[in-house]
Amino acid sequence: MSHPPPGTIRPSDGSRQTPVPQASREAVREAIEAGRHAQRDWARLSIDARAKTLLEAGRVILADQMAGCEVMSDETGRGPTECRMSELASTLDYVKGAIRAGRAALRPERIKLSPLDFPGKRVVVEQVPRGVIGIIAPWNYPVSNFYKSLWPALLAGNAVVMKPSEHTPRSGAWLHEKLAQALPEGLVTLVQGGGEVGQALIEEGVDSVVFTGSVPTGRRVAKLAAERLIPASLELGGKDAALVLADCDLERTALGIAQWSMHNAGQNCAGIERVYVEEAIADAFVERLGKVVSRLRVAPGDGPTELGPLQNAAQLDLVERHVKDALERGAELVTGGERTGSGYGYRPTVLDHCNHEMLVVTEETFGPVVAVVRVKDAKEAVSLANDCRYGLNGSVWTRDYARGEALARQLEVGVALVNNHAFTGILPETPWTGTKETGTGVAASRHAYHGFVRPRTVLVDRSSKPDPFWFPANDDLQAMSLALVERSQGRLSALFRLAGLLGKRVKAIQSLTRD
Ligand code: NAD
């Protein structure tokens, strides 16, 4: 089915928007060059100085939050309050946390060397910025998706080229405009456009790429980065499961699962898309979940609404295809299952009696749809939850915290939770990561720095004597090598032999320079 060009339709009412021009290859090259130029001075600053500037950038973003929420709301159809809560409210806390995590990741490491073996030597491992980082983002959280990589990359002393999704170019442009007001000229640049521009960004010379998006595109990005021998952090899709055990707090569980399956109309990489509920409480759970979900309102509406529409026509098609497939294969519609409003709105949907034959259980839906699968016990729930290509978040809902924790650890995921889901995404000090086709990337936390820095070993030798293993080879060198092996095996006598050999070896080495 053909759709209007990305970023040209308002999802809330279907009205047209003026297209945002795509960057040429030349413009991509210039953006990288500007970053490379600005990065040299930026990298020379102390971490404290860079942190201060980043905090200032956070304040500039918040000072214009009203306008930012309007731009995002217009482009995604979500209400401004929802945009503020999901994307902007935690900006300054996020920057502060990213600075704390960054200080731990970037601290130079002094390596201890034995003064007997390595006299006069001092060695330190330091973290050097890679240069210019390309960040390629999806459309689902058009501002905060940048945060996980943008702040750590800059703190580490890099420049950044941002490429927002072609579906949400204006939100990306707004963020860039705010950053540019606080940061040195050229340090963060912006290129607009679709896949071609993303590809050009990698090909034209960034030093590392952070990609967040779908699995097929992630594979393409991985190949392009491998060709150029640069690191690629890949944060890809999800199909998160929640395991609802018979001893859970039914009311809180229904509310929590409604929240994390419908948040951002389910357009959340860590949205709960599958629920495995123990048969004993399945009827009561589905009844409560259905009640909560049927009360959620879709924007545009009078006053606040819980959900926006789907962001684009292709996403709406995909959601409808998944629901239709499930119903044809025997799922039961509890609530929702239809479009609403004049844009891309879709009623929040609960499907019961689902199974692993259905697309809604096996493929990422990325919409306001939650599939309930009834299971006989927790063991079956874990096994079915793990029968999945993806592994981002997984949660267990139970009053028995210890058992819940043990079961959560059995889930093949990057983030395992008990009685909650997804919200660690706003914590800058915990890794956001997954298993299997969710990709190899680690976003946020001190563990995210591989793509932003490379280690550099620096050794300074203040010894006035040559090292005892230098040329020439002689019998004493052979005796020394044997003594070294013996010492490594814990034989004390070897230590005394070594001490005796050292002086002789140094003399022999120095004799090479004498007449
Ligand atoms: P997408 O793969 O279609 O596009 C993502 C970005 O890649 C866009 O900016 C796009 O222009 C760019 N792109 C497309 N082709 C490219 C190419 N050949 N080279 C370089 N860049 C290219 O994904 P989407 O539809 O925008 O986003 C939805 C997906 O993102 C979902 O699968 C969702 O689960 C995932 N996601 C994952 C996380 C996470 O943290 N794991 C977070 C948010 C979204």
XYZ file of C-alpha atoms and ligand atoms in Angstrom:
559
model
C 0.000 0.000 0.000
C 1.440 3.424 -0.890
C 1.662 6.069 1.812
C 2.270 9.819 1.713
C 5.951 10.807 1.947
C 7.248 10.620 5.560
C 6.811 13.725 7.674
C 4.171 15.357 5.472
C 0.960 14.437 7.342
C -0.161 15.401 10.847
C -1.041 12.109 12.554
C -3.746 13.702 14.719
C -6.016 14.883 11.873
C -4.440 13.903 8.554
C -3.722 17.517 7.526
C -0.691 18.261 5.371
C 2.632 19.655 6.567
C 5.277 21.358 4.452
C 8.061 18.844 3.761
C 11.460 19.388 5.353
C 14.218 19.365 2.694
C 16.652 16.461 2.680
C 20.385 17.116 3.145
C 22.616 16.571 0.112
C 25.706 14.353 0.377
C 27.780 17.536 0.250
C 25.837 18.934 3.229
C 26.438 15.697 5.160
C 30.159 16.003 4.462
C 30.141 19.640 5.644
C 28.289 18.705 8.845
C 30.965 16.123 9.669
C 33.759 18.576 8.835
C 32.239 21.279 11.051
C 32.081 18.769 13.874
C 35.677 17.684 13.323
C 36.835 21.282 13.470
C 34.870 22.128 16.654
C 35.811 18.882 18.360
C 39.521 19.698 18.612
C 39.013 22.562 21.069
C 36.140 20.805 22.855
C 38.304 17.748 23.563
C 41.003 19.967 25.132
C 38.596 21.202 27.822
C 38.421 19.455 31.191
C 35.484 17.182 31.934
C 34.307 19.763 34.472
C 34.219 22.484 31.823
C 32.380 20.252 29.356
C 29.906 19.151 32.055
C 29.164 22.795 32.898
C 28.373 23.574 29.254
C 26.140 20.507 28.929
C 24.162 21.534 32.005
C 23.728 24.948 30.422
C 22.414 23.251 27.258
C 19.925 21.333 29.419
C 18.718 24.624 30.910
C 18.320 26.181 27.439
C 16.195 23.199 26.371
C 13.932 23.553 29.407
C 13.619 27.320 29.002
C 11.915 26.669 25.661
C 9.947 23.597 26.761
C 6.553 25.019 25.768
C 7.629 25.471 22.152
C 9.365 22.070 22.160
C 6.226 20.316 23.375
C 4.167 22.068 20.692
C 6.548 20.940 17.938
C 6.572 17.341 19.192
C 2.834 17.318 19.742
C 2.188 18.582 16.216
C 4.490 15.992 14.716
C 3.464 12.942 16.772
C -0.144 13.739 17.694
C 0.512 13.201 21.414
C -0.707 15.825 23.863
C 1.856 18.441 24.966
C 1.734 17.152 28.580
C 2.591 13.643 27.412
C 5.459 15.049 25.336
C 6.786 16.946 28.347
C 6.541 13.906 30.659
C 8.160 11.489 28.215
C 10.751 13.658 26.571
C 11.654 16.816 28.462
C 10.746 16.701 32.161
C 13.816 14.716 33.168
C 16.278 16.614 30.943
C 18.398 18.205 33.684
C 18.328 15.123 35.928
C 19.318 13.086 32.909
C 22.278 15.331 32.119
C 23.403 15.237 35.777
C 23.174 11.426 35.874
C 24.982 11.129 32.550
C 27.780 13.287 33.982
C 28.074 11.020 37.057
C 28.197 7.906 34.861
C 30.638 9.631 32.518
C 33.071 10.560 35.279
C 33.261 6.855 36.236
C 33.724 5.764 32.625
C 36.287 8.412 31.684
C 38.514 8.342 34.767
C 42.137 7.505 33.818
C 43.331 4.195 35.234
C 46.794 3.870 36.799
C 48.149 0.348 36.272
C 50.382 -0.999 39.042
C 53.705 -2.428 37.821
C 56.208 -4.351 39.933
C 59.238 -2.050 40.583
C 61.520 -5.095 40.459
C 60.445 -6.135 36.942
C 59.655 -2.685 35.587
C 61.827 -0.159 37.428
C 61.079 3.504 36.813
C 57.999 2.856 34.697
C 54.638 4.535 35.112
C 51.681 3.509 32.996
C 48.240 4.985 32.685
C 45.235 4.030 30.536
C 43.203 7.010 29.474
C 39.997 7.380 27.476
C 40.337 9.378 24.268
C 37.324 10.711 22.363
C 36.784 9.021 18.996
C 36.054 12.287 17.145
C 32.698 12.764 15.398
C 29.779 10.531 16.407
C 26.798 10.031 14.087
C 23.503 9.499 15.899
C 20.711 8.061 13.727
C 17.357 8.144 15.517
C 13.856 6.695 15.100
C 10.600 8.648 15.375
C 8.938 7.196 18.472
C 10.522 9.569 21.050
C 11.908 12.167 18.644
C 13.804 14.200 21.256
C 14.640 11.902 24.175
C 15.823 9.089 21.887
C 18.875 11.296 21.302
C 19.570 11.772 25.016
C 21.027 8.318 25.753
C 23.923 8.904 23.358
C 24.099 12.653 22.851
C 25.117 13.626 26.404
C 27.710 10.851 26.962
C 29.204 11.386 23.492
C 29.649 15.122 24.138
C 30.870 14.683 27.710
C 33.569 12.329 26.420
C 34.876 15.128 24.173
C 33.274 14.240 20.834
C 31.295 16.220 18.303
C 27.908 14.846 17.210
C 26.014 14.833 13.927
C 22.317 14.233 14.589
C 20.082 12.559 12.039
C 16.459 12.596 13.173
C 13.927 10.272 11.571
C 12.397 11.525 8.321
C 9.030 11.084 10.115
C 9.900 13.594 12.865
C 12.402 16.077 11.404
C 10.966 19.164 13.139
C 11.353 17.794 16.669
C 14.984 16.937 15.895
C 15.504 20.423 14.444
C 14.072 22.025 17.576
C 16.453 20.017 19.804
C 19.382 20.918 17.578
C 18.501 24.607 17.667
C 18.515 24.581 21.501
C 21.821 22.708 21.674
C 23.409 25.098 19.207
C 22.494 28.041 21.461
C 24.564 26.641 24.336
C 27.379 24.668 22.690
C 30.389 25.828 20.637
C 29.627 26.413 16.980
C 29.635 23.249 14.882
C 29.967 20.864 17.833
C 26.480 19.438 17.210
C 25.281 19.534 13.621
C 22.071 18.316 12.012
C 21.331 16.467 8.789
C 17.755 15.808 7.694
C 16.453 13.033 5.495
C 15.751 9.313 5.282
C 17.823 6.175 4.814
C 19.991 7.677 2.059
C 21.155 10.426 4.395
C 21.746 7.956 7.232
C 23.864 5.881 4.883
C 25.774 8.948 3.659
C 26.517 9.912 7.250
C 28.257 6.588 7.853
C 30.036 6.581 4.484
C 31.269 10.177 4.668
C 33.504 9.648 7.660
C 31.976 9.686 11.152
C 34.206 7.881 13.640
C 31.436 5.910 15.306
C 27.702 5.477 14.794
C 24.836 5.036 17.226
C 21.795 3.610 15.517
C 18.352 3.178 17.062
C 15.678 1.671 14.861
C 14.399 -1.489 13.239
C 16.233 -4.794 12.817
C 16.472 -4.733 8.982
C 17.968 -1.228 8.989
C 20.212 -2.159 11.912
C 21.714 -4.992 9.860
C 22.428 -2.557 6.996
C 24.037 -0.066 9.377
C 26.171 -2.834 10.926
C 27.489 -3.807 7.476
C 28.267 -0.210 6.486
C 30.086 0.390 9.774
C 32.016 -2.872 9.412
C 33.168 -1.792 5.928
C 34.583 1.382 7.458
C 35.910 -0.407 10.567
C 34.094 1.944 12.933
C 32.078 0.941 16.008
C 28.288 0.742 15.641
C 25.981 0.669 18.622
C 22.730 -0.990 17.553
C 19.576 -0.487 19.627
C 16.899 -2.386 17.751
C 13.395 -3.716 18.172
C 11.609 -5.384 21.036
C 8.658 -7.641 21.820
C 8.579 -7.392 25.582
C 6.813 -9.941 27.735
C 5.215 -9.600 31.168
C 4.655 -12.701 33.290
C 1.604 -12.365 35.523
C 1.667 -14.877 38.373
C -1.362 -16.066 40.341
C -0.168 -14.333 43.539
C 0.202 -10.855 41.994
C -1.527 -7.727 43.258
C -4.213 -7.896 40.596
C -5.191 -4.241 40.623
C -1.657 -2.798 40.505
C -0.610 -5.364 37.914
C -3.515 -4.503 35.596
C -2.712 -0.789 35.951
C 1.029 -1.313 35.406
C 0.532 -3.488 32.354
C -1.973 -1.045 30.870
C 0.595 1.730 31.409
C 3.533 -0.039 29.797
C 1.628 -1.601 26.926
C -0.187 1.608 25.953
C 2.387 4.286 26.798
C 3.063 6.361 23.663
C 0.326 4.295 21.961
C 2.612 1.268 22.280
C 5.252 2.899 20.061
C 7.863 2.047 22.606
C 10.723 -0.389 22.008
C 10.111 -1.652 25.558
C 6.322 -1.660 25.382
C 4.674 -4.767 26.872
C 3.311 -6.557 23.814
C 2.830 -10.041 25.296
C 1.345 -11.011 28.652
C 1.660 -14.576 29.934
C -0.908 -14.999 32.696
C -1.388 -18.040 34.910
C -4.693 -19.715 34.074
C -5.880 -19.585 37.725
C -6.295 -15.778 37.605
C -6.591 -15.242 33.845
C -10.315 -14.355 33.782
C -10.032 -11.874 36.645
C -6.842 -10.314 35.197
C -8.205 -9.923 31.662
C -11.404 -8.405 32.998
C -9.450 -5.757 34.960
C -6.942 -5.053 32.182
C -9.787 -4.700 29.671
C -11.573 -2.252 31.964
C -8.495 -0.027 32.424
C -7.526 -0.077 28.744
C -11.067 0.665 27.530
C -11.028 3.850 29.630
C -7.891 5.274 27.962
C -8.573 8.172 25.597
C -6.902 8.773 22.252
C -5.841 12.281 21.169
C -7.115 14.606 19.852
C -9.718 14.989 22.551
C -11.145 17.614 24.845
C -8.611 18.007 27.611
C -5.812 15.586 28.438
C -5.653 12.226 26.722
C -3.563 9.181 27.589
C -2.577 8.141 24.062
C -1.672 9.834 20.822
C -2.430 8.307 17.435
C 0.042 6.113 15.579
C 2.743 8.386 14.217
C 2.471 7.344 10.574
C 0.305 5.477 8.078
C 2.667 2.510 7.698
C 2.563 1.924 11.453
C -1.244 2.031 11.480
C -1.366 -0.519 8.630
C 0.978 -2.833 10.523
C -1.130 -2.656 13.703
C -4.335 -3.415 11.769
C -2.650 -6.348 10.005
C -1.514 -7.865 13.311
C -4.938 -7.512 14.961
C -6.724 -8.961 11.909
C -4.318 -11.917 11.820
C -4.862 -12.613 15.547
C -8.657 -12.486 15.239
C -8.589 -14.787 12.202
C -6.490 -17.271 14.191
C -8.892 -17.390 17.127
C -7.933 -14.521 19.459
C -10.761 -12.870 21.373
C -11.170 -9.099 21.224
C -11.583 -7.760 24.767
C -11.554 -4.079 23.870
C -10.453 -1.774 21.011
C -9.593 -3.196 17.608
C -10.620 -0.229 15.452
C -9.479 3.159 14.187
C -10.617 6.339 15.849
C -10.617 10.032 14.916
C -9.707 11.573 11.591
C -5.955 10.889 11.733
C -3.994 7.746 12.565
C -5.744 7.077 15.890
C -6.283 3.446 16.938
C -8.253 2.361 19.994
C -6.165 0.749 22.712
C -6.670 -2.961 22.238
C -6.559 -6.083 24.413
C -6.608 -9.509 22.754
C -7.198 -12.625 24.859
C -6.523 -16.320 24.085
C -3.535 -15.508 21.888
C -0.823 -18.012 20.959
C 2.537 -18.260 19.215
C 0.925 -18.819 15.799
C -0.122 -15.162 15.730
C 1.892 -12.191 14.400
C 0.763 -10.160 17.399
C 2.770 -12.570 19.601
C 5.785 -13.234 17.392
C 6.495 -9.937 15.517
C 6.991 -6.432 16.872
C 3.631 -4.621 16.637
C 4.737 -1.220 17.981
C 1.176 -0.108 18.585
C -1.534 0.099 21.260
C -2.188 -3.645 21.300
C -1.490 -6.155 24.041
C -1.788 -9.911 23.486
C -2.700 -12.135 26.424
C -1.504 -15.752 26.391
C -2.880 -18.046 29.111
C -0.344 -20.466 30.639
C -0.556 -23.248 33.190
C 2.353 -22.089 35.352
C 5.412 -19.831 35.690
C 7.698 -22.381 34.039
C 5.618 -22.348 30.867
C 5.473 -18.533 31.035
C 9.291 -18.243 31.138
C 9.712 -20.747 28.331
C 7.201 -18.961 26.046
C 8.552 -15.506 26.937
C 12.023 -16.657 25.859
C 10.678 -18.124 22.608
C 11.236 -14.767 20.888
C 13.673 -13.108 18.455
C 13.979 -10.081 20.727
C 15.085 -9.480 24.317
C 14.862 -5.895 25.591
C 12.843 -5.720 28.855
C 10.972 -8.520 30.602
C 8.968 -8.378 33.808
C 7.462 -10.707 36.412
C 4.433 -9.559 38.414
C 4.094 -11.256 41.806
C 3.906 -10.587 45.542
C 6.743 -13.073 46.129
C 9.689 -10.741 45.399
C 12.416 -13.377 45.799
C 10.717 -15.821 43.429
C 9.961 -12.965 41.051
C 13.609 -11.931 41.008
C 14.761 -15.499 40.348
C 12.277 -15.855 37.479
C 13.168 -12.426 36.054
C 16.806 -13.581 35.873
C 15.686 -16.507 33.713
C 14.321 -14.123 31.068
C 16.645 -13.641 28.080
C 16.602 -9.846 28.237
C 18.857 -6.863 28.879
C 16.588 -5.320 31.530
C 14.777 -7.678 33.937
C 12.158 -6.275 36.310
C 9.764 -7.347 39.039
C 6.411 -5.542 39.308
C 7.325 -2.794 36.858
C 8.455 -2.364 33.275
C 10.414 -0.116 30.914
C 10.909 2.864 33.194
C 14.669 2.364 33.654
C 14.840 3.932 30.188
C 14.846 7.325 31.904
C 17.706 6.412 34.259
C 21.024 7.632 32.837
C 23.120 5.323 35.027
C 21.581 1.946 34.131
C 22.457 0.259 30.824
C 19.639 0.119 28.276
C 20.447 -2.984 26.328
C 19.048 -6.221 24.987
C 19.748 -9.693 23.704
C 19.255 -11.488 20.360
C 17.827 -9.268 17.577
C 17.394 -6.329 19.923
C 21.017 -5.743 18.978
C 24.436 -5.405 20.476
C 24.171 -1.829 21.658
C 24.387 -0.554 25.203
C 22.846 2.862 25.682
C 23.237 5.004 28.813
C 25.424 4.295 31.865
C 29.202 3.956 32.115
C 28.916 0.780 30.017
C 27.894 2.776 26.943
C 31.268 4.379 26.283
C 32.882 1.890 23.914
C 31.557 3.782 20.901
C 32.518 7.196 22.271
C 36.090 6.655 23.433
C 39.015 4.423 22.717
C 41.529 3.496 25.388
C 45.067 4.872 25.043
C 47.954 3.408 27.016
C 50.622 5.943 28.003
C 53.906 4.729 29.520
C 56.686 6.917 30.876
C 60.020 5.253 31.710
C 62.251 7.168 34.115
C 64.779 4.365 34.510
C 68.445 5.361 33.915
C 69.392 1.762 33.063
C 68.509 -0.385 30.033
C 65.910 -3.105 30.605
C 67.591 -6.447 31.443
C 65.991 -8.346 28.530
C 67.375 -6.017 25.810
C 70.125 -7.195 23.417
C 72.542 -8.981 23.549
C 71.369 -12.530 24.087
C 73.813 -14.474 26.288
C 73.818 -17.299 28.841
C 72.632 -14.947 31.576
C 69.561 -14.065 29.497
C 68.777 -17.752 29.179
C 69.236 -18.212 32.960
C 67.037 -15.192 33.552
C 64.218 -16.545 31.346
C 64.287 -19.862 33.255
C 64.267 -18.044 36.596
C 61.303 -15.938 35.484
C 59.304 -19.062 34.668
C 60.192 -20.597 38.035
C 59.267 -17.437 39.891
C 55.863 -17.349 38.153
C 55.383 -20.859 39.564
C 55.989 -19.528 43.066
C 59.557 -20.746 43.665
C 61.253 -18.300 46.011
C 64.802 -19.383 45.124
C 64.211 -18.053 41.589
C 63.772 -14.576 43.040
C 67.289 -14.551 44.508
C 68.753 -15.880 41.236
C 66.980 -13.115 39.325
C 68.326 -10.425 41.658
C 71.850 -11.729 41.062
C 71.424 -11.829 37.281
C 70.028 -8.324 36.849
C 73.272 -6.437 37.454
C 75.223 -8.774 35.152
C 72.691 -8.377 32.376
C 72.721 -4.567 32.565
C 76.511 -4.529 32.337
C 76.413 -6.849 29.295
C 73.845 -4.635 27.589
C 75.798 -1.429 28.290
C 78.947 -3.055 26.885
C 77.306 -2.940 23.427
C 77.873 0.820 23.317
C 81.478 0.702 24.538
C 84.644 0.277 22.469
P 13.942 2.530 10.975
O 14.922 1.426 11.013
O 12.979 2.557 9.847
O 14.666 3.951 10.944
C 15.520 4.376 11.980
C 16.477 5.447 11.450
O 17.356 4.861 10.499
C 15.803 6.594 10.720
O 16.423 7.797 11.080
C 16.052 6.265 9.251
O 16.047 7.389 8.406
C 17.427 5.655 9.316
N 17.801 4.776 8.191
C 16.993 4.090 7.359
N 17.734 3.386 6.462
C 19.036 3.621 6.751
C 20.278 3.178 6.196
N 20.325 2.337 5.157
N 21.424 3.624 6.753
C 21.402 4.453 7.823
N 20.256 4.915 8.376
C 19.082 4.502 7.853
O 13.190 2.482 12.364
P 11.945 3.355 12.854
O 10.710 2.839 12.205
O 12.264 4.797 12.729
O 11.922 3.027 14.417
C 11.169 1.996 14.982
C 12.072 0.899 15.491
O 13.017 1.426 16.418
C 11.320 -0.172 16.240
O 11.752 -1.436 15.836
C 11.719 0.080 17.698
O 11.636 -1.059 18.531
C 13.108 0.562 17.537
N 13.574 1.294 18.730
C 14.493 0.692 19.529
C 14.931 1.324 20.688
C 15.935 0.655 21.602
O 16.434 1.316 22.502
N 16.247 -0.623 21.433
C 14.431 2.596 21.004
C 13.504 3.192 20.158
C 13.081 2.531 19.012
